[in-house]
PDB file of C-alpha atoms and ligand atoms in Angstrom:
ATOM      1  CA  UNK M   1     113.435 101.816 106.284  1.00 46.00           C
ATOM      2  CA  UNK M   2     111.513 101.897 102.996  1.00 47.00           C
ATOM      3  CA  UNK M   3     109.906 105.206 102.645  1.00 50.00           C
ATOM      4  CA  UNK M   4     107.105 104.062 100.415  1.00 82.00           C
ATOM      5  CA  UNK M   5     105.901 101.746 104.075  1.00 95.00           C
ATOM      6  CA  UNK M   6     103.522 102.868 106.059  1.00 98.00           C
ATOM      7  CA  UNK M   7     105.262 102.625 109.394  1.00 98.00           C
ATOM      8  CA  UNK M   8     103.780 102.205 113.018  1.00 98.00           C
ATOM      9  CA  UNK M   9     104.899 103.803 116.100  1.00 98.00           C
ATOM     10  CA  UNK M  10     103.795 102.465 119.175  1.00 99.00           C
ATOM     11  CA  UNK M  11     103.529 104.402 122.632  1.00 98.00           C
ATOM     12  CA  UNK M  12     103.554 102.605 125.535  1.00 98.00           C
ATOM     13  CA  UNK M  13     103.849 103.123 129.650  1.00 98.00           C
ATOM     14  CA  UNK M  14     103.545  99.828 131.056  1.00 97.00           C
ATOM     15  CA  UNK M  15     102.528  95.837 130.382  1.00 97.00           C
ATOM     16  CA  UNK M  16     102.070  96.403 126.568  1.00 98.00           C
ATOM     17  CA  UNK M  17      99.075  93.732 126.674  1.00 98.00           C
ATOM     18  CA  UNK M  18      97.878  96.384 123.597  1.00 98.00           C
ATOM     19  CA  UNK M  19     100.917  96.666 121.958  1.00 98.00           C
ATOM     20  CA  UNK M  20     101.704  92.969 121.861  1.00 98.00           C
ATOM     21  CA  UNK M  21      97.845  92.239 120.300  1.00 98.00           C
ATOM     22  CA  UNK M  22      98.846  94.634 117.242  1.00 98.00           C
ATOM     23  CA  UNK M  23     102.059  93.370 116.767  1.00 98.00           C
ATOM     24  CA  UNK M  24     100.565  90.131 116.809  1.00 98.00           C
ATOM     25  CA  UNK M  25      97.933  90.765 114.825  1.00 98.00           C
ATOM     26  CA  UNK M  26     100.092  92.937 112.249  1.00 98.00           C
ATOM     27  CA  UNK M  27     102.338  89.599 111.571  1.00 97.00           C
ATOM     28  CA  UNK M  28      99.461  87.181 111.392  1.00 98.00           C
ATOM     29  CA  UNK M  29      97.167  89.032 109.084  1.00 98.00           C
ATOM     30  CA  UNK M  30     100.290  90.265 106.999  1.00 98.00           C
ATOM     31  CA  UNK M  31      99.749  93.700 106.960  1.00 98.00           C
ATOM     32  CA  UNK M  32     103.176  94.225 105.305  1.00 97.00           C
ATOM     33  CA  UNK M  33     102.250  92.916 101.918  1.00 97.00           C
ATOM     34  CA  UNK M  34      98.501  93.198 102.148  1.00 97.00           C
ATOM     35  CA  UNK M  35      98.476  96.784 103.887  1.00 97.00           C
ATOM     36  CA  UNK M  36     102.147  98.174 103.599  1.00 98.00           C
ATOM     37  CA  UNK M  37     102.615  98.869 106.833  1.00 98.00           C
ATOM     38  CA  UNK M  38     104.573  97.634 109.312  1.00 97.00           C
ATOM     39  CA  UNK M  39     105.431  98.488 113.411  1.00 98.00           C
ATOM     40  CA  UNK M  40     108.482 100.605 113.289  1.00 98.00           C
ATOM     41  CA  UNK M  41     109.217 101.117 116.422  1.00 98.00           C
ATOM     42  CA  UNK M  42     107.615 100.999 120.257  1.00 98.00           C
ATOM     43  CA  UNK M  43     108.758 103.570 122.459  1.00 98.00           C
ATOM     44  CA  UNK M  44     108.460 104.239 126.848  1.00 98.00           C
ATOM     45  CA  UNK M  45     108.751 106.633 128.925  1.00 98.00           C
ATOM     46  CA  UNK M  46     109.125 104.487 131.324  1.00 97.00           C
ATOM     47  CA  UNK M  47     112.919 102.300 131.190  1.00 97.00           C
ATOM     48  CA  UNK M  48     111.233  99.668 133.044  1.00 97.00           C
ATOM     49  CA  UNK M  49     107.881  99.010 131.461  1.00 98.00           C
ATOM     50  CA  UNK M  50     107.214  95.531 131.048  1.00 98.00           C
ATOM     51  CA  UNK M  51     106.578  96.038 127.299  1.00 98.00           C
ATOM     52  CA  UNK M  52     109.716  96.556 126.282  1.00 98.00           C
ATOM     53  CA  UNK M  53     110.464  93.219 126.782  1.00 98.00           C
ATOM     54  CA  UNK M  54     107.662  91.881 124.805  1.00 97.00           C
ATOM     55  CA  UNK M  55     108.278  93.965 121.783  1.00 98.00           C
ATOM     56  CA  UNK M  56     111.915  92.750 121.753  1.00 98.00           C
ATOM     57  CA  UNK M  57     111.028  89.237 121.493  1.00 97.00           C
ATOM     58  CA  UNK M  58     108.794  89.791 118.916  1.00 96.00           C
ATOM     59  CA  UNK M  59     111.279  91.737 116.954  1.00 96.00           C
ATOM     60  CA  UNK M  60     110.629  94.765 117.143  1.00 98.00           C
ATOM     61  CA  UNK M  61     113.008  98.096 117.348  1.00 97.00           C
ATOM     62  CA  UNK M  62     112.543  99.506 121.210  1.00 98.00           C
ATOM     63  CA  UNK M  63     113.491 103.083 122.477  1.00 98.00           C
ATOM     64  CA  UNK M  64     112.974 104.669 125.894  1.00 98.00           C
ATOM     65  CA  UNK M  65     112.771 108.193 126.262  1.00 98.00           C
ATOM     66  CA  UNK M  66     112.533 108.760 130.325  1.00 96.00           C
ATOM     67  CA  UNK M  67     110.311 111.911 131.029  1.00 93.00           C
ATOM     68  CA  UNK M  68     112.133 112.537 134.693  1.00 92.00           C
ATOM     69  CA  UNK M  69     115.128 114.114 132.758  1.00 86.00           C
ATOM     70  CA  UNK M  70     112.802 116.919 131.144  1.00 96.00           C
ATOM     71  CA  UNK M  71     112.157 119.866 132.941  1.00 96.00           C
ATOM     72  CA  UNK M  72     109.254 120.811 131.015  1.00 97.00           C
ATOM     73  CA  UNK M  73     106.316 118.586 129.455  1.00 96.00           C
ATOM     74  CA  UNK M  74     106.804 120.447 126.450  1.00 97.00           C
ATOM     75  CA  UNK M  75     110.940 119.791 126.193  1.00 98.00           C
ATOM     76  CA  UNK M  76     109.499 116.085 126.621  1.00 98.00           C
ATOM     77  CA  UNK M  77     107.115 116.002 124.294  1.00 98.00           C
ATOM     78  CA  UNK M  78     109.272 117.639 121.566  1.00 98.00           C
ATOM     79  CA  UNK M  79     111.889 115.026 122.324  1.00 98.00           C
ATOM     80  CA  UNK M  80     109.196 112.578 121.878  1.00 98.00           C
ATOM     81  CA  UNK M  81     108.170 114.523 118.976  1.00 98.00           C
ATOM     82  CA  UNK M  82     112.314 114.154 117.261  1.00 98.00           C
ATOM     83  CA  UNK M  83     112.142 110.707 118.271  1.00 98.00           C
ATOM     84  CA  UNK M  84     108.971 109.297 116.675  1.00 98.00           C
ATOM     85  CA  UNK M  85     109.683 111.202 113.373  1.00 98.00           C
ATOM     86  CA  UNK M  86     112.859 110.070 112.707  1.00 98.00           C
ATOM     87  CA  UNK M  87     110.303 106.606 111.844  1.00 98.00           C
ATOM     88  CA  UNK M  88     108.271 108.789 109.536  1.00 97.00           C
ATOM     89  CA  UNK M  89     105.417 107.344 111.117  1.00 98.00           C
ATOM     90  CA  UNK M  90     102.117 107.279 108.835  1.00 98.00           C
ATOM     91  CA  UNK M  91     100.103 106.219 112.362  1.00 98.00           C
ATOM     92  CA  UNK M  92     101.127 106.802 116.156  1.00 98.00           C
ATOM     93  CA  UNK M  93      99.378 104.190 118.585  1.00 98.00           C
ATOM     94  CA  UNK M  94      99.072 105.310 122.367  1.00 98.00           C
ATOM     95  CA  UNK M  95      98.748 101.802 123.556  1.00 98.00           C
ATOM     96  CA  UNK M  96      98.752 102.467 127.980  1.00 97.00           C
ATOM     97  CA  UNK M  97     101.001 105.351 126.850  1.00 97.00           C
ATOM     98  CA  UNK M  98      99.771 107.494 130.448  1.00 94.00           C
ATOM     99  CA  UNK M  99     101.236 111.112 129.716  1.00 94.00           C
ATOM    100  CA  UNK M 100      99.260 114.364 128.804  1.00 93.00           C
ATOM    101  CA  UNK M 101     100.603 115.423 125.730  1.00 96.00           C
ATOM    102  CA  UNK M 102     100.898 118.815 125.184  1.00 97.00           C
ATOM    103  CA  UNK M 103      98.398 120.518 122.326  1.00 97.00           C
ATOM    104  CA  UNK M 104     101.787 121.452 119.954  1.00 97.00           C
ATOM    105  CA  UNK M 105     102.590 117.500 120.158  1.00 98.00           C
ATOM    106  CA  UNK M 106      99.051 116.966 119.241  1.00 98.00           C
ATOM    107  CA  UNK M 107      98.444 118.976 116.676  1.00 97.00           C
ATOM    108  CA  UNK M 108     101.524 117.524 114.929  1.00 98.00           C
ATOM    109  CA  UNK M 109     100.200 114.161 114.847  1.00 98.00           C
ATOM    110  CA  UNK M 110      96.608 115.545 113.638  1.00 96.00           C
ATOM    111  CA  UNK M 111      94.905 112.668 112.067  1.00 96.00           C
ATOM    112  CA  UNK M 112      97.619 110.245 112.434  1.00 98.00           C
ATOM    113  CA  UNK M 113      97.594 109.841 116.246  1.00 98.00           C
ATOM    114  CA  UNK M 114      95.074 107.037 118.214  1.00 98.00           C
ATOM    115  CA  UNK M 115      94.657 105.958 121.486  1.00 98.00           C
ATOM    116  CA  UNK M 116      92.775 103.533 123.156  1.00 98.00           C
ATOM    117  CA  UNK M 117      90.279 104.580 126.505  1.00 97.00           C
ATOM    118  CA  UNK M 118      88.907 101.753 129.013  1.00 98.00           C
ATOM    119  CA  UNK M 119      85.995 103.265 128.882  1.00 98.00           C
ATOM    120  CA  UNK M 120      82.418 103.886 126.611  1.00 98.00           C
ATOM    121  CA  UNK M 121      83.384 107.484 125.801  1.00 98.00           C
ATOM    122  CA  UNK M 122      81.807 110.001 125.965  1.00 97.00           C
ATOM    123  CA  UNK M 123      81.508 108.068 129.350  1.00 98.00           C
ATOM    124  CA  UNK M 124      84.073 108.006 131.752  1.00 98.00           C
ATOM    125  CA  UNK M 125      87.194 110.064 130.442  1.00 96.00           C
ATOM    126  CA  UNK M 126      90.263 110.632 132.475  1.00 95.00           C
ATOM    127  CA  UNK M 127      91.300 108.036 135.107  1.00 95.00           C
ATOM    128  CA  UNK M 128      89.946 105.140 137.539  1.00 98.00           C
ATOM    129  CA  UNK M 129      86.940 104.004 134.390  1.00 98.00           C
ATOM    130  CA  UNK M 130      86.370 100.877 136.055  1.00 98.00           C
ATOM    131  CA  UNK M 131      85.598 101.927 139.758  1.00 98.00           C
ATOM    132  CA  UNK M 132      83.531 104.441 138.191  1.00 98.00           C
ATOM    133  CA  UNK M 133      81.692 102.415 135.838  1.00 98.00           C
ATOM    134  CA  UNK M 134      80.147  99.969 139.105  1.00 98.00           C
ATOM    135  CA  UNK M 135      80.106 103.189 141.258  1.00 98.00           C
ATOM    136  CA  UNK M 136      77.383 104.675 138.289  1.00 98.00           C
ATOM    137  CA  UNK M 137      75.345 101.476 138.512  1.00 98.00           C
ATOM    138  CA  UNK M 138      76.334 100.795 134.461  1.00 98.00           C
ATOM    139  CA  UNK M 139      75.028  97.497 133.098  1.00 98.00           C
ATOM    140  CA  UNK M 140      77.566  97.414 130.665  1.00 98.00           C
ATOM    141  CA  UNK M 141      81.648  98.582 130.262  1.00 98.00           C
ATOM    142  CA  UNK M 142      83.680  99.001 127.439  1.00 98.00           C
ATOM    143  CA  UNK M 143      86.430 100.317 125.029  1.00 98.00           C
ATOM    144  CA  UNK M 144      86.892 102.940 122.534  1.00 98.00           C
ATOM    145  CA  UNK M 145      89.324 103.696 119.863  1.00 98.00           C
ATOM    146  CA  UNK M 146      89.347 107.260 119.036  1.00 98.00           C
ATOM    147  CA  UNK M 147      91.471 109.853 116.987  1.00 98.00           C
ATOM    148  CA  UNK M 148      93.528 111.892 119.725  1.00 98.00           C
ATOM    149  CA  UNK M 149      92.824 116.052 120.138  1.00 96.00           C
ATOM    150  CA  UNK M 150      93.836 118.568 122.482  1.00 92.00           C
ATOM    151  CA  UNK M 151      90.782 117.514 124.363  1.00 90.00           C
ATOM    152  CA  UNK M 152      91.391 114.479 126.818  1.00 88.00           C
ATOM    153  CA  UNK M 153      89.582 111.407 125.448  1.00 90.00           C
ATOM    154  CA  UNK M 154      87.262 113.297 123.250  1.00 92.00           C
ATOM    155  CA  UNK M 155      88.973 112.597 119.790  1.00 96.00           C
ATOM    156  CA  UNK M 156      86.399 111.535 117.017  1.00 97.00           C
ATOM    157  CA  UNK M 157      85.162 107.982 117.913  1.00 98.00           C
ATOM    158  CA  UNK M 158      86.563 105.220 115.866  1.00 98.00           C
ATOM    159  CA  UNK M 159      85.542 101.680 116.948  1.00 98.00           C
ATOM    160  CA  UNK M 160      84.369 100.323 120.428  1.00 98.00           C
ATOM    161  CA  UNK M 161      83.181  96.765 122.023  1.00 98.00           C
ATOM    162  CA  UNK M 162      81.115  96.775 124.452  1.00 98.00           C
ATOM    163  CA  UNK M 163      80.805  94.077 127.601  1.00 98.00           C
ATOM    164  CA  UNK M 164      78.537  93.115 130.195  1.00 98.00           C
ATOM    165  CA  UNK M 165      78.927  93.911 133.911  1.00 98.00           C
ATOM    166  CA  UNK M 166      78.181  91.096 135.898  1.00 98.00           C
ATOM    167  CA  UNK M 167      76.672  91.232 139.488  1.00 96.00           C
ATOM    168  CA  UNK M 168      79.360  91.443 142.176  1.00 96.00           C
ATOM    169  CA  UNK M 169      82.494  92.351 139.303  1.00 98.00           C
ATOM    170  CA  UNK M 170      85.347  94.521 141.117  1.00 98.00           C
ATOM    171  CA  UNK M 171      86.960  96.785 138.894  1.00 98.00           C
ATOM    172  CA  UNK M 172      89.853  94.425 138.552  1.00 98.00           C
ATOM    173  CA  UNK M 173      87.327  92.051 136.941  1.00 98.00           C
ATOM    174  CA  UNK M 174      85.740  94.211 134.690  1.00 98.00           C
ATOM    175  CA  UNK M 175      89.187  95.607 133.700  1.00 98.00           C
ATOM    176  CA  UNK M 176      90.076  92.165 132.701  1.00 98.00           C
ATOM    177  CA  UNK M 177      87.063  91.339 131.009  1.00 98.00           C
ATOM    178  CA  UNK M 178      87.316  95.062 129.030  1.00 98.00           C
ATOM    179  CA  UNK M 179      91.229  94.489 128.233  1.00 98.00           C
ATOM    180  CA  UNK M 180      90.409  91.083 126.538  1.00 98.00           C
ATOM    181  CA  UNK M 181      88.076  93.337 124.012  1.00 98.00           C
ATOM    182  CA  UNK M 182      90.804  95.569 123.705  1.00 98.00           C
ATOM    183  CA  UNK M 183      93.154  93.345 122.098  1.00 98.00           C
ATOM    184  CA  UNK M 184      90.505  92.302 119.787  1.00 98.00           C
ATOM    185  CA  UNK M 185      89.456  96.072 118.801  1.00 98.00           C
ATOM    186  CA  UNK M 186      92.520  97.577 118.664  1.00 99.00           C
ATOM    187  CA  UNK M 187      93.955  96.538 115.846  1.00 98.00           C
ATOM    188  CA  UNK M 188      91.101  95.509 113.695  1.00 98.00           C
ATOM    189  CA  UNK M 189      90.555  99.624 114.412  1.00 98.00           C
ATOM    190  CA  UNK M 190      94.127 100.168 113.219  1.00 98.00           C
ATOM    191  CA  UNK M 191      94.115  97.809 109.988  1.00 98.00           C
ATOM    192  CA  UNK M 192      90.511  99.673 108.887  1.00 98.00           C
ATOM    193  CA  UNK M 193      92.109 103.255 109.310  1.00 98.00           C
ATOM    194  CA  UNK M 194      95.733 102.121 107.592  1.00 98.00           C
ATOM    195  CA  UNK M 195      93.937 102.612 104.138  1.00 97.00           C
ATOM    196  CA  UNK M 196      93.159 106.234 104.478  1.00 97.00           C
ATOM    197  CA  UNK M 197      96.423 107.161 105.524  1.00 97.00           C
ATOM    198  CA  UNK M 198      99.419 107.906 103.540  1.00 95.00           C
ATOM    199  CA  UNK M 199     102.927 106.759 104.058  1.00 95.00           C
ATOM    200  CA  UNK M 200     105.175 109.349 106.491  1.00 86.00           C
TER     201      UNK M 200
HETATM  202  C1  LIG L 301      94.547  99.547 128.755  1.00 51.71           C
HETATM  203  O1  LIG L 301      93.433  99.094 129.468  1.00 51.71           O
HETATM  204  C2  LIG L 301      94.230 100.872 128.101  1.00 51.71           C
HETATM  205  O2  LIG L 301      92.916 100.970 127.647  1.00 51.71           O
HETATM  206  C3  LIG L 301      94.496 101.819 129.226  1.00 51.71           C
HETATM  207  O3  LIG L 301      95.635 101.334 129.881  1.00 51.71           O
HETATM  208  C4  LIG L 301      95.697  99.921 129.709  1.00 51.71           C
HETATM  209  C5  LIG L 301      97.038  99.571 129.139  1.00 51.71           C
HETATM  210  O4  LIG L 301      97.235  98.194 129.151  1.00 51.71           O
HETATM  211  N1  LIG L 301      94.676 103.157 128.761  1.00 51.71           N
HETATM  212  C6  LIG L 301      94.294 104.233 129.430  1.00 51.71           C
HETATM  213  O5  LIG L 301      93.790 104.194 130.527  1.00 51.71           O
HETATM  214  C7  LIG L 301      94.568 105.544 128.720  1.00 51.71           C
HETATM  215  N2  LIG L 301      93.911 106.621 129.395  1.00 51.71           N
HETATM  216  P1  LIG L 301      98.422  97.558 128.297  1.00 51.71           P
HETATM  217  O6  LIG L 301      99.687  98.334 128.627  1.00 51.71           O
HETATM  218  O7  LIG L 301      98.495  96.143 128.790  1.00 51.71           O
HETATM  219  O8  LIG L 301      98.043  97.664 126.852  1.00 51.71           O
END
């Protein structure tokens, strides 16, 4: 690992739809030489998110760090915590990574920690967006990008992209219309912040 790099860590629970856009997106716009940074690492909690997989084939260094064997979020999170910095990460990515993380784990990663929200925020933090979204009559749905504090979903805002609800969508629809933005927004939103950050 070259020191002087400004290594990725990616966070994920499930599918890794995310994860797989920036990875993607990291090897096809070159951040390595253009940005100096690369994807370190992608790490579960889960042994059996689908992910995993993904990141292998493309390449990438996977760990799994299974939360049932903790008997405390906070012995979790600061095995997390040993885990992730032994990457020197300059950037963390929560990419469907669904765990509250504790405000000591947070305020560790101040700065360098992102996550990405199915919703319009301020709109529609926490869980269930879509259902919401039609339940509130909304015209339109989104995505946000946003910098990660102790407060759920309420990070500063750094990029969002915004689509239309159309008349009769279920929430699976609109979730599928929103998650095609996401891949799009995430990591242009990660290659405009990797300038302002320095190497971990
Ligand atoms: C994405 O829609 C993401 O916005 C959402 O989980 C999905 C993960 O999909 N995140 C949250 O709801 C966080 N509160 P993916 O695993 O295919 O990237």
């Amino acid at each position: 690992m070259s020191e002087r790099e400004k290594n990725i860590v990616i966070l994920i629970s499930g599918g890794g739809s995310n994860m797989g856009a920036i990875l993607r997106a990291a090897v096809r716009e070159n951040w390595r030489d253009r940005l100096g940074a690369r994807v370190a690492a992608v790490i579960s909690n889960r042994a059996e998110a689908e992910g995993l997989a993904l990141a292998r084939g493309l390449g990438v260094v996977t760990q799994v760090l299974a939360h049932q064997g903790f008997e405390s979020r906070a012995a979790f999170d600061a095995a997390l915590q040993a885990m992730i910095d032994a990457h020197q990460p300059a950037l963390v990515v929560l990419a469907g990574f669904m765990r509250i993380l504790t405000p000591d784990f947070v305020a560790h990663y101040r700065g360098r920690l992102v996550n990405i929200h199915p919703s319009l925020l301020p709109a529609f933090t926490g869980l269930d967006t879509h259902s919401r979204a039609l339940q509130a009559g909304c015209r339109v749905a989104g995505a946000t990008v946003h910098q990660v504090t102790t407060e759920l979903d309420q990070g500063q805002i750094l990029a969002q992209a915004v689509v239309p609800v159309l008349l009769g969508d279920s929430a699976e629809a609109l979730a599928a219309r929103v998650l095609t933005q996401e891949h799009l927004l995430y990591p242009q939103a990660i290659k405009a912040l990797l300038p302002t950050l320095s190497a971990g």
